PDB file of C-alpha atoms and ligand atoms in Angstrom:
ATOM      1  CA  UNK A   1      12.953  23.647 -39.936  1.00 66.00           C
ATOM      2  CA  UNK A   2      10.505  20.840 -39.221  1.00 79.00           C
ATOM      3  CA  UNK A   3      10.909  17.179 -39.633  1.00 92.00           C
ATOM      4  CA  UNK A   4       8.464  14.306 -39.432  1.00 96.00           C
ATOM      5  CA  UNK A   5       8.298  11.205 -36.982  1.00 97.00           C
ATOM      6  CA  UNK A   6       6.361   8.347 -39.051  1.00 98.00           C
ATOM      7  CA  UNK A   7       5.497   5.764 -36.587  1.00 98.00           C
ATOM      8  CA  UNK A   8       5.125   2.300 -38.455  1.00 98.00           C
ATOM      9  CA  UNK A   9       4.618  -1.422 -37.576  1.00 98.00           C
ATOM     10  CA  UNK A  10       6.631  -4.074 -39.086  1.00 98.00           C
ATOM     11  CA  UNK A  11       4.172  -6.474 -38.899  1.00 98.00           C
ATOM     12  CA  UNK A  12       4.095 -10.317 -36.740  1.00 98.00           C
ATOM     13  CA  UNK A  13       7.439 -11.279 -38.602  1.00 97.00           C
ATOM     14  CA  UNK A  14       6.906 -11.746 -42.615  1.00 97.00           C
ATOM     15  CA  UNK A  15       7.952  -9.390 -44.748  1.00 96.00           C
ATOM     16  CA  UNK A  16       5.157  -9.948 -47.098  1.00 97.00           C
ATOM     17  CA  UNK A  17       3.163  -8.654 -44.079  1.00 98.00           C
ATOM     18  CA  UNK A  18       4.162  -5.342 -44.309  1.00 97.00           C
ATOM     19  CA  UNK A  19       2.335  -2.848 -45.678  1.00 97.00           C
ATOM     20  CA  UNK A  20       3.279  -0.873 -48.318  1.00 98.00           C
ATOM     21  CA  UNK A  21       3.092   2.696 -46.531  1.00 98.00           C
ATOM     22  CA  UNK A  22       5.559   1.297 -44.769  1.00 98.00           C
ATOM     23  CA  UNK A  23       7.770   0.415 -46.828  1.00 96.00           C
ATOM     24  CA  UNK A  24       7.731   3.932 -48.510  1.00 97.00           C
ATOM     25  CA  UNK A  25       8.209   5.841 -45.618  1.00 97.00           C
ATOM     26  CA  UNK A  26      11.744   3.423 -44.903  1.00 97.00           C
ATOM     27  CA  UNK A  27      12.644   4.178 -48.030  1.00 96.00           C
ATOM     28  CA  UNK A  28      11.922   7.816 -47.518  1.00 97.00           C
ATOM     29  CA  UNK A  29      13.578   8.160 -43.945  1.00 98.00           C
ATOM     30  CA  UNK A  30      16.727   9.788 -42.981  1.00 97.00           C
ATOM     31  CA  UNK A  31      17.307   8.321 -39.438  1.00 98.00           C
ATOM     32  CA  UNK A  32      15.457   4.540 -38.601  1.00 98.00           C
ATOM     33  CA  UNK A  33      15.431   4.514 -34.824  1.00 97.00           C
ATOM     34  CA  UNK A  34      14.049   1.099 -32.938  1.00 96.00           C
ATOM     35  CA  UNK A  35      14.855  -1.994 -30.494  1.00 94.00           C
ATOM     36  CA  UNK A  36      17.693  -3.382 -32.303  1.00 93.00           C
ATOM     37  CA  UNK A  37      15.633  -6.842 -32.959  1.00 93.00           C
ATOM     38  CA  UNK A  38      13.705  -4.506 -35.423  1.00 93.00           C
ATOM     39  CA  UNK A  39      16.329  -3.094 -36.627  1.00 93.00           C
ATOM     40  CA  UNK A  40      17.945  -6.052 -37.645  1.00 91.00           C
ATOM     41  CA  UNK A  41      15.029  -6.575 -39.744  1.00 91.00           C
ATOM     42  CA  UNK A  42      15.892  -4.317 -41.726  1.00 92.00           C
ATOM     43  CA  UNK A  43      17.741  -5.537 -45.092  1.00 84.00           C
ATOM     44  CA  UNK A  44      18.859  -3.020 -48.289  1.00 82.00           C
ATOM     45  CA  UNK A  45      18.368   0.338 -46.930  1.00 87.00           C
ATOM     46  CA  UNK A  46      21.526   2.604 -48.062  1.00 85.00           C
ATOM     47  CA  UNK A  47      21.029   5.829 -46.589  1.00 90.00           C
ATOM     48  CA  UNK A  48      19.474   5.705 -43.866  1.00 95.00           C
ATOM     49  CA  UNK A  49      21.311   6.191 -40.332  1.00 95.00           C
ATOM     50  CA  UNK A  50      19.987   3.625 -38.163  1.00 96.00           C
ATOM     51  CA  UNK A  51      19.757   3.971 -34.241  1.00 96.00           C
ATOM     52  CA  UNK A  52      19.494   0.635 -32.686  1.00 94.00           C
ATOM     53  CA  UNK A  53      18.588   0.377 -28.680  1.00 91.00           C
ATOM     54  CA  UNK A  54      18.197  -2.473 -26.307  1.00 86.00           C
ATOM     55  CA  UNK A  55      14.496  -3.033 -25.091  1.00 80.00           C
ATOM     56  CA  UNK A  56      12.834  -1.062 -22.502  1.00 78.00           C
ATOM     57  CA  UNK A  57      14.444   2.323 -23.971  1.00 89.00           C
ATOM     58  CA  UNK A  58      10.632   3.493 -25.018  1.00 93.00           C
ATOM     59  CA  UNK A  59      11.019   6.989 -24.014  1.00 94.00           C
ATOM     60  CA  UNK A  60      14.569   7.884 -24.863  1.00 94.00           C
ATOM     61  CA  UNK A  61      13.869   6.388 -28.494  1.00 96.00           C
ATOM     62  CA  UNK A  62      10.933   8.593 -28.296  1.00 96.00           C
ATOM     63  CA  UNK A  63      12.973  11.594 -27.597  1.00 94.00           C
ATOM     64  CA  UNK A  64      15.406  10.970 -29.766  1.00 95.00           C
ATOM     65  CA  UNK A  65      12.593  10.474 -32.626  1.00 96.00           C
ATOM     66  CA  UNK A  66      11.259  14.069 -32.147  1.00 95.00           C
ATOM     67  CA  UNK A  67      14.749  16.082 -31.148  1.00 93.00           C
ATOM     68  CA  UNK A  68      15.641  14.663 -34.786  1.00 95.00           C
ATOM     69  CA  UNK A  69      13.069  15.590 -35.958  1.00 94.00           C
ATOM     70  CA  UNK A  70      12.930  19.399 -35.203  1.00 91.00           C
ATOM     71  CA  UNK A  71      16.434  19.538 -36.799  1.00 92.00           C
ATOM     72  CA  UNK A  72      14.319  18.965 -39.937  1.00 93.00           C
ATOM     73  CA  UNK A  73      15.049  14.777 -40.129  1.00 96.00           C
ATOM     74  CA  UNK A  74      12.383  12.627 -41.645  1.00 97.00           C
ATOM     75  CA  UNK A  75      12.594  10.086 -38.985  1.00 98.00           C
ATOM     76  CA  UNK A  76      11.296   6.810 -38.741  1.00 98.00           C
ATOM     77  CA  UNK A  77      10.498   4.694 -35.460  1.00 98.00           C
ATOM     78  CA  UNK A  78       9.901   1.259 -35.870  1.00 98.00           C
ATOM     79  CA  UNK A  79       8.030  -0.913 -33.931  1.00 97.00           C
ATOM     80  CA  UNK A  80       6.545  -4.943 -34.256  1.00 97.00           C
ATOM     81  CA  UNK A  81       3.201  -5.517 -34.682  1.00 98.00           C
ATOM     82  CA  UNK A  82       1.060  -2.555 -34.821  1.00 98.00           C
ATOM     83  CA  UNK A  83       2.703   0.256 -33.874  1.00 98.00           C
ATOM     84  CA  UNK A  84      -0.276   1.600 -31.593  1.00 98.00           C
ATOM     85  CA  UNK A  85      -0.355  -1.706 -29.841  1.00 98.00           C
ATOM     86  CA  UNK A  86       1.809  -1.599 -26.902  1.00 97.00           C
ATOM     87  CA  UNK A  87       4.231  -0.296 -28.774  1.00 96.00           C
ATOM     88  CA  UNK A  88       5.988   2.829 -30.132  1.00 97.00           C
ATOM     89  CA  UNK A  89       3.343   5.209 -30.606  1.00 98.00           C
ATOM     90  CA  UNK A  90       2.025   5.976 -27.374  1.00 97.00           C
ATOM     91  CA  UNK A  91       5.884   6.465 -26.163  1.00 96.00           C
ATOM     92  CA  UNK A  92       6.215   9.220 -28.888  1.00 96.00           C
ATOM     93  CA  UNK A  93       2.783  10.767 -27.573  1.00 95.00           C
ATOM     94  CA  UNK A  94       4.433  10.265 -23.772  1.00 94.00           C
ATOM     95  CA  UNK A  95       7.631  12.246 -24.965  1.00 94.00           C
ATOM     96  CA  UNK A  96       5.779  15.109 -26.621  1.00 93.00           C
ATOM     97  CA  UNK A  97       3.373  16.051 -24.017  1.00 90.00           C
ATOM     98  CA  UNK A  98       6.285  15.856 -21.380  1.00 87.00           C
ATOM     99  CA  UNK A  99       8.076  18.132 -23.590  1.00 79.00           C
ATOM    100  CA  UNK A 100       6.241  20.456 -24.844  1.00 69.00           C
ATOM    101  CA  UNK A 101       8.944  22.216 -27.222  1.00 72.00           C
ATOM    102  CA  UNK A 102       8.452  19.614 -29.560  1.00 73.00           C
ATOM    103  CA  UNK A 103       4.878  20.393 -29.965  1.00 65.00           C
ATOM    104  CA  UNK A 104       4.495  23.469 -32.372  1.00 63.00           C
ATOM    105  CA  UNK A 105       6.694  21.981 -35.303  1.00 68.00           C
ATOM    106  CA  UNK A 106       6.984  17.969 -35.308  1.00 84.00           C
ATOM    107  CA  UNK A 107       4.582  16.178 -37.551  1.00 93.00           C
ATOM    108  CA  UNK A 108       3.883  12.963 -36.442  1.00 96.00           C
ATOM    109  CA  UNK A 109       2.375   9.877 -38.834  1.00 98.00           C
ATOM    110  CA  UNK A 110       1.241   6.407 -37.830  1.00 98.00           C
ATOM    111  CA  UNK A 111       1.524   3.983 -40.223  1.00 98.00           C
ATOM    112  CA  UNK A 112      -0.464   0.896 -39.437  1.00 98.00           C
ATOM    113  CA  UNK A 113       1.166  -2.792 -39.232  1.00 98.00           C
ATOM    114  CA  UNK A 114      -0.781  -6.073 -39.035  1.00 98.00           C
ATOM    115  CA  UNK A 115      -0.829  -6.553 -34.847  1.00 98.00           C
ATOM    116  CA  UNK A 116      -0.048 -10.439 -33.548  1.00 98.00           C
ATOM    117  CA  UNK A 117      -3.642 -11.416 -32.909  1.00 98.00           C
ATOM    118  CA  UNK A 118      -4.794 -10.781 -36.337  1.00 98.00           C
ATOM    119  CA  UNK A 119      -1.757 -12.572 -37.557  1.00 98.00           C
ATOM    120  CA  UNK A 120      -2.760 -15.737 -34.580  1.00 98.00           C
ATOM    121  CA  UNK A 121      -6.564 -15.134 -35.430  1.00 98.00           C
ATOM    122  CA  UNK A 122      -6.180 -15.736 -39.860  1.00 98.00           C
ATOM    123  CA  UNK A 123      -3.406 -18.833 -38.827  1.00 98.00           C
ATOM    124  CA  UNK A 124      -6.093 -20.496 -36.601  1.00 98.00           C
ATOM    125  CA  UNK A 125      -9.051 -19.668 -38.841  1.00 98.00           C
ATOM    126  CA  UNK A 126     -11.095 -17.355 -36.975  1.00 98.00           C
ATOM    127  CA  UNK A 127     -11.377 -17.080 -33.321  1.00 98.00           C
ATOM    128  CA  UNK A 128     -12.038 -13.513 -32.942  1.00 98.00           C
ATOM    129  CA  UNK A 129     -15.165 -13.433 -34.593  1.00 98.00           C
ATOM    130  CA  UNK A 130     -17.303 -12.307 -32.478  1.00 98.00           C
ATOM    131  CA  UNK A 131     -16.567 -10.198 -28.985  1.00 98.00           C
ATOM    132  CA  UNK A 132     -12.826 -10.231 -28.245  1.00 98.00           C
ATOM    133  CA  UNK A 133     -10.310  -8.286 -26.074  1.00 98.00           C
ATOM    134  CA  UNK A 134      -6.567  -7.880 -25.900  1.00 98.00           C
ATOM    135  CA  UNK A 135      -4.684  -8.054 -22.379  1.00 98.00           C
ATOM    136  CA  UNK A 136      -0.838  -7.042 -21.777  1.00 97.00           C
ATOM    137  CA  UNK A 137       0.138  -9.519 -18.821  1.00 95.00           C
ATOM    138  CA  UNK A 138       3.236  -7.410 -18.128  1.00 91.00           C
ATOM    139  CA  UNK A 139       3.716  -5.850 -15.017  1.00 84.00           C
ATOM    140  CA  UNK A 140       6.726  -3.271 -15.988  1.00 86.00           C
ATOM    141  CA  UNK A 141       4.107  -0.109 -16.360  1.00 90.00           C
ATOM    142  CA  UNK A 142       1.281  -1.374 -14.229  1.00 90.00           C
ATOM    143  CA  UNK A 143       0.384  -3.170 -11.124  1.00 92.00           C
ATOM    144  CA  UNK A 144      -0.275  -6.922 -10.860  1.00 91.00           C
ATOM    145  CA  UNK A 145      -3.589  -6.114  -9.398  1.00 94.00           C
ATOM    146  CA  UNK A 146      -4.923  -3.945 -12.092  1.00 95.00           C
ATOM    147  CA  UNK A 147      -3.996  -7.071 -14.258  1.00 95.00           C
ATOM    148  CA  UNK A 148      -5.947  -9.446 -12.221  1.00 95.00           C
ATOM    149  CA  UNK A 149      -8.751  -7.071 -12.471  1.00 97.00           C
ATOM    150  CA  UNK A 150      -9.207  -7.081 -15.574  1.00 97.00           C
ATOM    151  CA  UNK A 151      -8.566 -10.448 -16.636  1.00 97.00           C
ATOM    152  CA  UNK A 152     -11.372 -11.311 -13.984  1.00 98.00           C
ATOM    153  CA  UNK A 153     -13.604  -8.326 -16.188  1.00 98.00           C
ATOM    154  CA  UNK A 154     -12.628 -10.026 -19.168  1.00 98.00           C
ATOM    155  CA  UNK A 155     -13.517 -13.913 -18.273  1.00 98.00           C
ATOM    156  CA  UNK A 156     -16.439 -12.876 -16.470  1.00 97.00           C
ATOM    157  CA  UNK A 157     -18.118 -11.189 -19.636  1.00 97.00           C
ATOM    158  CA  UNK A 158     -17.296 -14.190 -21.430  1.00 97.00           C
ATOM    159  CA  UNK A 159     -14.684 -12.731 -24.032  1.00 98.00           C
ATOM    160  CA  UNK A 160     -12.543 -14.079 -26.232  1.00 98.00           C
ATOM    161  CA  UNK A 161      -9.340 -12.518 -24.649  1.00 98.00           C
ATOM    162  CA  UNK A 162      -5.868 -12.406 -26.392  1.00 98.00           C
ATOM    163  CA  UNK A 163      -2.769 -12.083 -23.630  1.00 98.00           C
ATOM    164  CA  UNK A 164       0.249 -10.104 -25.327  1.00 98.00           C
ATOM    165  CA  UNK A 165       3.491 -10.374 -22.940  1.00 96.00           C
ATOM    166  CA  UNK A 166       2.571 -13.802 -21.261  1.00 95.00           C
ATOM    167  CA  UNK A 167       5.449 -14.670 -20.206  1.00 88.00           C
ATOM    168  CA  UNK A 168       9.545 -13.339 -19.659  1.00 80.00           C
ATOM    169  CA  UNK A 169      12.211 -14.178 -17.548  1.00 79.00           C
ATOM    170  CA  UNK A 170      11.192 -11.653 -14.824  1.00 79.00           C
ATOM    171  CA  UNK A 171       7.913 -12.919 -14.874  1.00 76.00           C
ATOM    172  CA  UNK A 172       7.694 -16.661 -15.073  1.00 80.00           C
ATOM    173  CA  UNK A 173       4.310 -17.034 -13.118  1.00 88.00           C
ATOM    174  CA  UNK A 174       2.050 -14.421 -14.546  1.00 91.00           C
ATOM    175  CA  UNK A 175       0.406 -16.484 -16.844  1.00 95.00           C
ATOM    176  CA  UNK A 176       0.331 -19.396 -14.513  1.00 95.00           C
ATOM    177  CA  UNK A 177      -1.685 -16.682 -11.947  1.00 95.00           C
ATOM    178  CA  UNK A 178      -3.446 -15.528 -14.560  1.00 96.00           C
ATOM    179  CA  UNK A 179      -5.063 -18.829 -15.622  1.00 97.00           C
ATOM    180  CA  UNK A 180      -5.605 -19.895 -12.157  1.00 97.00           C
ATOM    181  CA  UNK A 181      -8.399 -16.861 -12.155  1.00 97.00           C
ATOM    182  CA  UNK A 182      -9.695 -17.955 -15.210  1.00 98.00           C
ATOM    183  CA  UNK A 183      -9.836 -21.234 -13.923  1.00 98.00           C
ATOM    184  CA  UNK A 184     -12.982 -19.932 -11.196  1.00 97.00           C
ATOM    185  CA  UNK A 185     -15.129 -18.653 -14.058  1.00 97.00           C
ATOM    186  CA  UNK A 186     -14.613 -21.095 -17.357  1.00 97.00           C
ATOM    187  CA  UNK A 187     -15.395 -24.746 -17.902  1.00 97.00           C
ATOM    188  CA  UNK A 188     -11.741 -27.218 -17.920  1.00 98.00           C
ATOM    189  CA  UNK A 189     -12.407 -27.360 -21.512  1.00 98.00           C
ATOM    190  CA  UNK A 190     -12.248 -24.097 -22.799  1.00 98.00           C
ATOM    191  CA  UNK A 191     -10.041 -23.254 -25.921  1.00 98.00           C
ATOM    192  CA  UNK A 192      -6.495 -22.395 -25.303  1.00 98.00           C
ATOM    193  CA  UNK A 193      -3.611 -21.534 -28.033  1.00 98.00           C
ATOM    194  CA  UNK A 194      -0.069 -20.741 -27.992  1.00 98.00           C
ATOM    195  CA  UNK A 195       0.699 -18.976 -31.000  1.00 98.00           C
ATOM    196  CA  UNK A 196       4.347 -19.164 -31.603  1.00 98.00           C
ATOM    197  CA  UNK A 197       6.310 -16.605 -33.513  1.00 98.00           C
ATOM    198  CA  UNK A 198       3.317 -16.247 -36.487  1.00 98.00           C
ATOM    199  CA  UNK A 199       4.918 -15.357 -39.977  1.00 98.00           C
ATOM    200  CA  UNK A 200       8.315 -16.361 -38.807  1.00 97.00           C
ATOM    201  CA  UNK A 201      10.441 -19.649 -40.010  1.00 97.00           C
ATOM    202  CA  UNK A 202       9.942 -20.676 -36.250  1.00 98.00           C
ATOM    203  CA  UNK A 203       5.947 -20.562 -36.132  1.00 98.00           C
ATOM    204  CA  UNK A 204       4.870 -22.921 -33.787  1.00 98.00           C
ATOM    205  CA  UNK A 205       0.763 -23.110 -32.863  1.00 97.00           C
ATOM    206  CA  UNK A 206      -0.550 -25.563 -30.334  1.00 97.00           C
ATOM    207  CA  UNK A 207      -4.361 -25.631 -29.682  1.00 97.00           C
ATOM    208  CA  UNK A 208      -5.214 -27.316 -25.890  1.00 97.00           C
ATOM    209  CA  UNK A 209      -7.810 -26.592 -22.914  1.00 98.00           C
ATOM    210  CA  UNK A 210      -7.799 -24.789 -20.306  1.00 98.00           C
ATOM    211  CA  UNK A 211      -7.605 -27.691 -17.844  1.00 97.00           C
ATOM    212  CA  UNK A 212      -3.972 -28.965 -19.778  1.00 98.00           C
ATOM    213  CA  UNK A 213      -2.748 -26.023 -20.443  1.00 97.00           C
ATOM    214  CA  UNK A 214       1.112 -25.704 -19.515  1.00 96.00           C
ATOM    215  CA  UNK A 215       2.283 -22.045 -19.407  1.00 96.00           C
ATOM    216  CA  UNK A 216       5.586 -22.853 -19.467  1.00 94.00           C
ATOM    217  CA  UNK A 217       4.615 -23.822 -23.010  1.00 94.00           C
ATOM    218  CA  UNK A 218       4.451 -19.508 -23.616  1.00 96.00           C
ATOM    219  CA  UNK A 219       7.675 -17.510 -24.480  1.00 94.00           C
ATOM    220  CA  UNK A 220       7.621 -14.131 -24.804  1.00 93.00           C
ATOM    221  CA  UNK A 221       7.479 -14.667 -28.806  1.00 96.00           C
ATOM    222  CA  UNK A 222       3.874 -16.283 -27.774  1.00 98.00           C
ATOM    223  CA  UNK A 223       0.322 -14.866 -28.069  1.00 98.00           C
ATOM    224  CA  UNK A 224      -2.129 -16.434 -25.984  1.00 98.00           C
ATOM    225  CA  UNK A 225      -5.393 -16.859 -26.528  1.00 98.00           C
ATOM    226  CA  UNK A 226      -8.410 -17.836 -24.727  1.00 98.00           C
ATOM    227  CA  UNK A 227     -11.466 -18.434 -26.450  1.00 98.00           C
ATOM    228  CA  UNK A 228     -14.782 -17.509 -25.162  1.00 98.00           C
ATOM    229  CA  UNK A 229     -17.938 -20.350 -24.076  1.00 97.00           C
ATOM    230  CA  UNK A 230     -18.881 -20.900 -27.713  1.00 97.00           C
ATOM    231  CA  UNK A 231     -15.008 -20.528 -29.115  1.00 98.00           C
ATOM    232  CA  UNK A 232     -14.021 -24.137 -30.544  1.00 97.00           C
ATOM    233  CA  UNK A 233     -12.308 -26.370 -32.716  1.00 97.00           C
ATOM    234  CA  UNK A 234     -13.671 -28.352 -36.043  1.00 96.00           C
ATOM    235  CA  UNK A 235     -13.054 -31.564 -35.301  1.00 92.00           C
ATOM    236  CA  UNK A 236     -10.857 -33.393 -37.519  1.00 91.00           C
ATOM    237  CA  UNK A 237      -8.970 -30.180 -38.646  1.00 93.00           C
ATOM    238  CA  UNK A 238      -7.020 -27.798 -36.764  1.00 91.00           C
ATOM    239  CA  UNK A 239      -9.008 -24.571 -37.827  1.00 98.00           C
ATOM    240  CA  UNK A 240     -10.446 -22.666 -34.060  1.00 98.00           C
ATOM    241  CA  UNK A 241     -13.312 -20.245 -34.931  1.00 98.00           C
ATOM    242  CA  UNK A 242     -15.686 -18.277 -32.388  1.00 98.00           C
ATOM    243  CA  UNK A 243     -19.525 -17.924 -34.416  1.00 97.00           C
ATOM    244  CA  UNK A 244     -20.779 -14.666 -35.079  1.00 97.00           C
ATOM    245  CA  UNK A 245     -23.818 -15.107 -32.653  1.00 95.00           C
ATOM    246  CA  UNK A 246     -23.848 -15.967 -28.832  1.00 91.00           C
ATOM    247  CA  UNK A 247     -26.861 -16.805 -27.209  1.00 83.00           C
ATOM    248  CA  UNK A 248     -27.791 -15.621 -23.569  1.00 81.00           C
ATOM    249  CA  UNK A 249     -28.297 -17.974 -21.201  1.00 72.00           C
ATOM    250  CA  UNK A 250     -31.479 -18.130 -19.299  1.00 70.00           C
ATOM    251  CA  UNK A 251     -31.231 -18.268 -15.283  1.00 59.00           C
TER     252      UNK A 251
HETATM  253  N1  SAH B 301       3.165  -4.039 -31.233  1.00 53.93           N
HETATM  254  C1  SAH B 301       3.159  -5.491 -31.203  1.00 53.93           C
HETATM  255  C2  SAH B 301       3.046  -6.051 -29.787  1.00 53.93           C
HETATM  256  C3  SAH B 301       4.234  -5.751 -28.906  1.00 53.93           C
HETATM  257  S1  SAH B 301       4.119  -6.577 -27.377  1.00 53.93           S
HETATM  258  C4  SAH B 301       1.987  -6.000 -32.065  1.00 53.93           C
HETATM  259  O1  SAH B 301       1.140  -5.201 -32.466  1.00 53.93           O
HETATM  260  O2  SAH B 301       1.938  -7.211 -32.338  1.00 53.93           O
HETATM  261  C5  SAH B 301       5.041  -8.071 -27.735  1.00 53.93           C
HETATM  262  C6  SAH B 301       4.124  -9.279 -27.675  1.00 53.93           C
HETATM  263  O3  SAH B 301       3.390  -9.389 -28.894  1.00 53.93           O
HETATM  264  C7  SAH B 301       4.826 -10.612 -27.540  1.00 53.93           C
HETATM  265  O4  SAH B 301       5.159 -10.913 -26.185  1.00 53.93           O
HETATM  266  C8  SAH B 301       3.775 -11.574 -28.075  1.00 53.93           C
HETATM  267  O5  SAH B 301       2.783 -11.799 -27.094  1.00 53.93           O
HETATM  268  C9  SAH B 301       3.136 -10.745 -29.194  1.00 53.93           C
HETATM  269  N2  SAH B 301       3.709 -11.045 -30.512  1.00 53.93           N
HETATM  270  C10 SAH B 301       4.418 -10.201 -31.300  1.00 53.93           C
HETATM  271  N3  SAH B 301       4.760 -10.804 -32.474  1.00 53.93           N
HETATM  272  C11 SAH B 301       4.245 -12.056 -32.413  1.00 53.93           C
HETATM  273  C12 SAH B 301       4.248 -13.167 -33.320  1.00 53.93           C
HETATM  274  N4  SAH B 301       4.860 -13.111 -34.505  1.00 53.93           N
HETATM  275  N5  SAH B 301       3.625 -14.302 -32.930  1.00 53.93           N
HETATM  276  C13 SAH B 301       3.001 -14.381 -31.737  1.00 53.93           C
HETATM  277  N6  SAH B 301       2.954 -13.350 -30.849  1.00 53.93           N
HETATM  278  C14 SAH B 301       3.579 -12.209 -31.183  1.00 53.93           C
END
């Protein structure tokens, strides 16, 4: 008998920004597996079993997500965010290609969830409007140097870039590193936000430069963001946008 593994994203924190699929498919579900954070998010489901695990446990909630599901469960694996975001689905895609008797009969679904930056980018106003990219500053799955490589790539084509994972306790300085290489190719003034915990009761959103900046201002409920050379601020509110145009500058 085969069972389904729906993949879904509970969104930056609000339940009003989940989306409906979503909310079927944890009605629908037999077995709820995620980090227990998520899982605590969780209010009036009856008959579901949940699975709670501490963080880090990507894979073996992965595994556990498909071996239910070839008993014939309709399982559900929740993630933050988006789950296709550093997050959830690319661990269940991980676990089935390493185990390849999972392949012939489990369906898998992604379901869609509203990732942090778009939650950051419609609190600010709207400062991925034009070019953007996303980095993850943690080091757990790859090296520091392929980090700094790419935040140099990044700053050097003038992006607006969005930092997931700034900052944890294992890796107070990453952020500070990362800025001081950002610091060689952008002006002192360039945009800088800490979004806090968007959506939540503790949202917390502080717009500065580049120059003033202080990363221990960045938790690991933060999304940094660095705007680009024309990203800025209307004076006299606190809306940040980024215009839909750049122009190239002549040498
Ligand atoms: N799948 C998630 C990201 C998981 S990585 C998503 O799509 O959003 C976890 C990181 O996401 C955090 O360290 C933080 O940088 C960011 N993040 C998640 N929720 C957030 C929120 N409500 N506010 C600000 N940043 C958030």
């Amino acid at each position: 008998m085969s069972g389904t593994v729906t993949v879904v994203g509970l969104g930056p924190g609000s339940d009003e920004l989940i989306v409906p699929a979503v909310i079927s498919a944890l009605n629908q579900a037999t077995d709820i597996i995620g980090y227990f954070r998520y899982i605590e998010r969780l209010q009036n489901l009856q008959n579901q079993t949940l699975h709670a695990s501490d963080n880090r446990q990507e894979i073996e909630r992965a595994e556990l997500a498909l071996s239910l599901a070839s008993e014939g469960k309709t399982v559900v694996v929740v993630s933050s965010g988006d789950p296709g975001v550093f997050a959830m689905a690319s661990a269940v895609f991980e676990a089935l290609e390493k185990n390849t008797g999972y392949k012939k009969n489990t369906k898998i679904i992604i379901l869609p969830g509203i990732t942090a930056i778009l939650a950051a980018s419609a609190r600010l106003g709207a400062p991925i409007g034009h070019d953007f990219c996303v980095i993850n500053l943690s080091d757990n799955l790859k090296s520091r140097n392929i980090v700094e490589k790419r935040v140099t790539a990044a700053a050097q084509g003038d992006f607006v870039i969005a930092f997931y994972n700034p900052r944890s306790k294992a890796r107070e300085k990453q952020l500070e590193r990362t800025f001081l290489i950002l610091k060689k190719y952008c002006e002192p003034s360039r945009l800088v936000i800490f979004a806090d915990a968007i959506s939540t009761k503790n949202e917390k959103v502080i717009i500065t430069t580049l120059e003033k900046a202080d990363t221990n201002l960045a938790s690991m409920k933060t999304l940094v963001i660095v705007g680009s050379s024309s990203t800025k601020e209307i004076i006299g509110t606190s809306y940040v946008y980024t215009p839909r145009y750049a122009i190239e500058e002549k040498n």
